[in-house]
C-alpha positions as CSV (number, residue, x, y, z in Angstrom):
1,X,-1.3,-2.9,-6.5
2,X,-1.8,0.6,-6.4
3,X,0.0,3.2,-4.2
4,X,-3.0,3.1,-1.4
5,X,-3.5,-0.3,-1.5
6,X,0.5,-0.8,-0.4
7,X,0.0,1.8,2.2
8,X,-2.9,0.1,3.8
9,X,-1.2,-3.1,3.9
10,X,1.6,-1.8,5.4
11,X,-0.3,0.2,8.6
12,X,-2.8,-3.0,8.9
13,X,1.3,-4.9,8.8
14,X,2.4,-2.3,11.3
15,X,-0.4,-2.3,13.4
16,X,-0.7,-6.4,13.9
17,X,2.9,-5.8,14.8
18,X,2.5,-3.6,17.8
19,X,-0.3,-6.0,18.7
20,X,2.0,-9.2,18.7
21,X,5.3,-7.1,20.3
22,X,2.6,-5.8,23.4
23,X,1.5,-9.3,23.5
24,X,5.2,-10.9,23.6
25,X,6.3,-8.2,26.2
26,X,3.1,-8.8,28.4
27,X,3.3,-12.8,28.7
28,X,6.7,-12.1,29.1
29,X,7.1,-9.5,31.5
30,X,3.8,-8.6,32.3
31,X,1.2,-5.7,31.6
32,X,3.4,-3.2,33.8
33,X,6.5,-3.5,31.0
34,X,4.1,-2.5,28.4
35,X,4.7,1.0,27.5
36,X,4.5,3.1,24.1
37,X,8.3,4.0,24.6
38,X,9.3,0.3,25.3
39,X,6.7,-0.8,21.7
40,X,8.5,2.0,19.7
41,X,11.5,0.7,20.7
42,X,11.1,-3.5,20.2
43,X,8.9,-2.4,16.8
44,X,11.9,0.0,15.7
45,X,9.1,2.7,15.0
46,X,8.8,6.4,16.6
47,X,5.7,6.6,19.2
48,X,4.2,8.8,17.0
49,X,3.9,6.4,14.6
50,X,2.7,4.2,17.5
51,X,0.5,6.4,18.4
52,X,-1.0,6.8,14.9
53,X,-2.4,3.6,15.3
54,X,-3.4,3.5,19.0
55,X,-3.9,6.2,21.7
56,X,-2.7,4.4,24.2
57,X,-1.9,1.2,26.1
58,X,-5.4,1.2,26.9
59,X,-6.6,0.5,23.2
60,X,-3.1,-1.9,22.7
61,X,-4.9,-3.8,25.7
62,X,-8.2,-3.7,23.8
63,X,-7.2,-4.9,20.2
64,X,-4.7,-7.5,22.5
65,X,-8.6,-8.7,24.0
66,X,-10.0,-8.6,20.8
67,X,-7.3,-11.3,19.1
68,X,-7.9,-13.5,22.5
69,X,-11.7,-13.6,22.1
70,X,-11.0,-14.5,18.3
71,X,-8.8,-17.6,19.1
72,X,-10.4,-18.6,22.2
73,X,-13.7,-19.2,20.0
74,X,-12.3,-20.7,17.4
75,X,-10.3,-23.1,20.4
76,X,-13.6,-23.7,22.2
77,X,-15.2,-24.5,18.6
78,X,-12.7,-26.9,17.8
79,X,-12.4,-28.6,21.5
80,X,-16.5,-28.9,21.4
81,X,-16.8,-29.7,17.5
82,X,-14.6,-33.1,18.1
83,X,-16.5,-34.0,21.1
84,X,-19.4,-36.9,20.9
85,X,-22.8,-35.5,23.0
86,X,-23.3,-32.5,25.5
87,X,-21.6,-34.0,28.7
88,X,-18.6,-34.1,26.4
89,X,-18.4,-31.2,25.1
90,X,-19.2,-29.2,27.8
91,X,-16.3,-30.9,29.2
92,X,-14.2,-29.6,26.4
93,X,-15.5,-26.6,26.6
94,X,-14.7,-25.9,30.2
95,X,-11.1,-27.5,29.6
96,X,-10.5,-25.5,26.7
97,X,-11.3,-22.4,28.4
98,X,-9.5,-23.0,31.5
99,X,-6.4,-24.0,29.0
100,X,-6.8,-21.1,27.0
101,X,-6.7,-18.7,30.5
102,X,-3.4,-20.7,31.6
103,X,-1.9,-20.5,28.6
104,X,-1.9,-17.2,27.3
105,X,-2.5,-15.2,31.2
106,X,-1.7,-11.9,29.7
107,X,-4.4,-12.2,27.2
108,X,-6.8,-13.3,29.4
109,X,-5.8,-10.5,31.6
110,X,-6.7,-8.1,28.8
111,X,-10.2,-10.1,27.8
112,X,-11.5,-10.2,31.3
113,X,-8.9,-7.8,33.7
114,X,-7.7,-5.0,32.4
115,X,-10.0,-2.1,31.1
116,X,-9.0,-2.3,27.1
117,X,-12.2,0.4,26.4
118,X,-14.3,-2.6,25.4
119,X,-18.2,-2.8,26.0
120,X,-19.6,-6.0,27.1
121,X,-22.9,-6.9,27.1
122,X,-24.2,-4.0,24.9
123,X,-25.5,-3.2,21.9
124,X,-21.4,-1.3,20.8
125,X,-19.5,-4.9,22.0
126,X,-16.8,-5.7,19.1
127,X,-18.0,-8.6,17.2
128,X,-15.0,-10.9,18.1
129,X,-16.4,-10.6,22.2
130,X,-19.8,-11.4,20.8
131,X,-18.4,-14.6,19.0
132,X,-16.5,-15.4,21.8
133,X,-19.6,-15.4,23.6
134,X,-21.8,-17.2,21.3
135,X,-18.9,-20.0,21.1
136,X,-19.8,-21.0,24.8
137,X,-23.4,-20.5,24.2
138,X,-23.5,-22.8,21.5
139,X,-22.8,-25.7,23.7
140,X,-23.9,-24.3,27.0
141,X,-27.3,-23.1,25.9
142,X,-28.5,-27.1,24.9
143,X,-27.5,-28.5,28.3
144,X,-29.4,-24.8,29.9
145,X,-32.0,-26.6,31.7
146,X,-36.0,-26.3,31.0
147,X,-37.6,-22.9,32.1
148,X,-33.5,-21.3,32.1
149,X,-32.6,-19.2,30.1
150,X,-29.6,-19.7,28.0
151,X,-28.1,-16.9,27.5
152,X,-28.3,-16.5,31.3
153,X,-27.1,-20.3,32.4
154,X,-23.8,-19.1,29.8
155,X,-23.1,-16.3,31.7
156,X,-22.9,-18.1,35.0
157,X,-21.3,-21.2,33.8
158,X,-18.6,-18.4,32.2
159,X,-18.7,-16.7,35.7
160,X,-17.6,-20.0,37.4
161,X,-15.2,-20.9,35.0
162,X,-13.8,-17.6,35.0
163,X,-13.3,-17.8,39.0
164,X,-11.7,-20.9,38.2
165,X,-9.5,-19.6,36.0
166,X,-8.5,-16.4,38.6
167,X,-8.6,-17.9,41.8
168,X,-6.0,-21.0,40.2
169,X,-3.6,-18.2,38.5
170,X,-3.4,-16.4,42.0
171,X,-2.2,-19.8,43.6
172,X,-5.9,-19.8,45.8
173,X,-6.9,-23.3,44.4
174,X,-4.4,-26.5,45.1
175,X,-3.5,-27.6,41.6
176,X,-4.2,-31.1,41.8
177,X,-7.9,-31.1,41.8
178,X,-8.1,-29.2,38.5
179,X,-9.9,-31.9,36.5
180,X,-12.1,-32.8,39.4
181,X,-13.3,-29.2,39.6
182,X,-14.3,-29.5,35.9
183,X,-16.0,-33.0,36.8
184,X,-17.8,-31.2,39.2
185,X,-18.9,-28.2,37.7
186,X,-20.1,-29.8,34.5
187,X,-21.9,-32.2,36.8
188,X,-23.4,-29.9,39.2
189,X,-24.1,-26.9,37.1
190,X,-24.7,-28.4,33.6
191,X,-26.3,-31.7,35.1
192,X,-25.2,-33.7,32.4
């Protein structure tokens, strides 16, 4: 391995490190305790050496989104690959997703919250949001309805389990008609 080669392995090392230590801090403390002094500090790095790899918290936020749209695709892949026709797996789908948002609250935060500098919806969105994207689409756009669009019945099946997703965090939704909200939303909205 040559000299550079063990130099970029060591920054791509150190920068999946500040990446997992904002992460830790965030689910743990929330977004608020994420600073660059508080990172320098966990990662026993100086901030400029922090800050050769991010600007700010704002891009920590960002590459935090990025990782989250990567495993929630592969999660909602998974879920819908193992279920057996399209009520199913829209079912898994929407149970995955709503999992994945309890779960990890300060990722989802930086996916669908926070402003991480990420485009959505563009021509410039990161690849991993586009995948993330075309992981809901795959089973949402079969179950779309004729004359809809599927693309367009995606985004507001993602919109509604999204507001799920919120309004449950914030304590607005009485926890113990979860599943019947799925039951009903892949009923009503997917009609399947």
């Amino acid at each position: 391995m040559s000299v550079q080669e063990r130099k970029q392995r060591e920054r791509a090392d150190r920068e999946r490190l500040i990446v997992a230590t904002a992460r830790e801090l965030a689910e743990q403390q929330g977004w608020d305790a994420v600073t660059t002094r508080r990172l320098a500090e966990r990662i026993e790095y100086s901030q400029p050496v922090l800050y050769s790899h991010f600007r700010g918290k704002r891009e920590i936020i960002g590459a935090v989104a990025l990782e989250g749209a990567a495993e929630m695709a592969v999660a909602v892949r998974a879920a819908t690959a193992a279920a057996d026709g399209p009520r199913a797996r829209v079912t898994a789908l929407a149970r995955t997703y709503l999992d994945f948002a309890a779960s990890n609250p300060a990722v989802y935060d930086a996916m669908f919250q926070l402003d991480g500098g990420l485009a959505f919806a563009h021509e410039d969105t990161p690849e991993p949001l586009k995948d993330a994207f075309a992981a809901l689409l795959e089973s949402l756009g079969e179950v779309a309805g004729d004359g809809v669009h599927p693309a367009l019945f995606t985004e507001v099946f993602w919109a509604a389990l999204h507001g799920l997703a919120t309004l449950t965090r914030a304590g607005r939704l009485p926890p113990g008609d979860a599943e019947r909200r799925v039951e009903l939303l892949v009923d009503r909205l997917a009609m399947v």
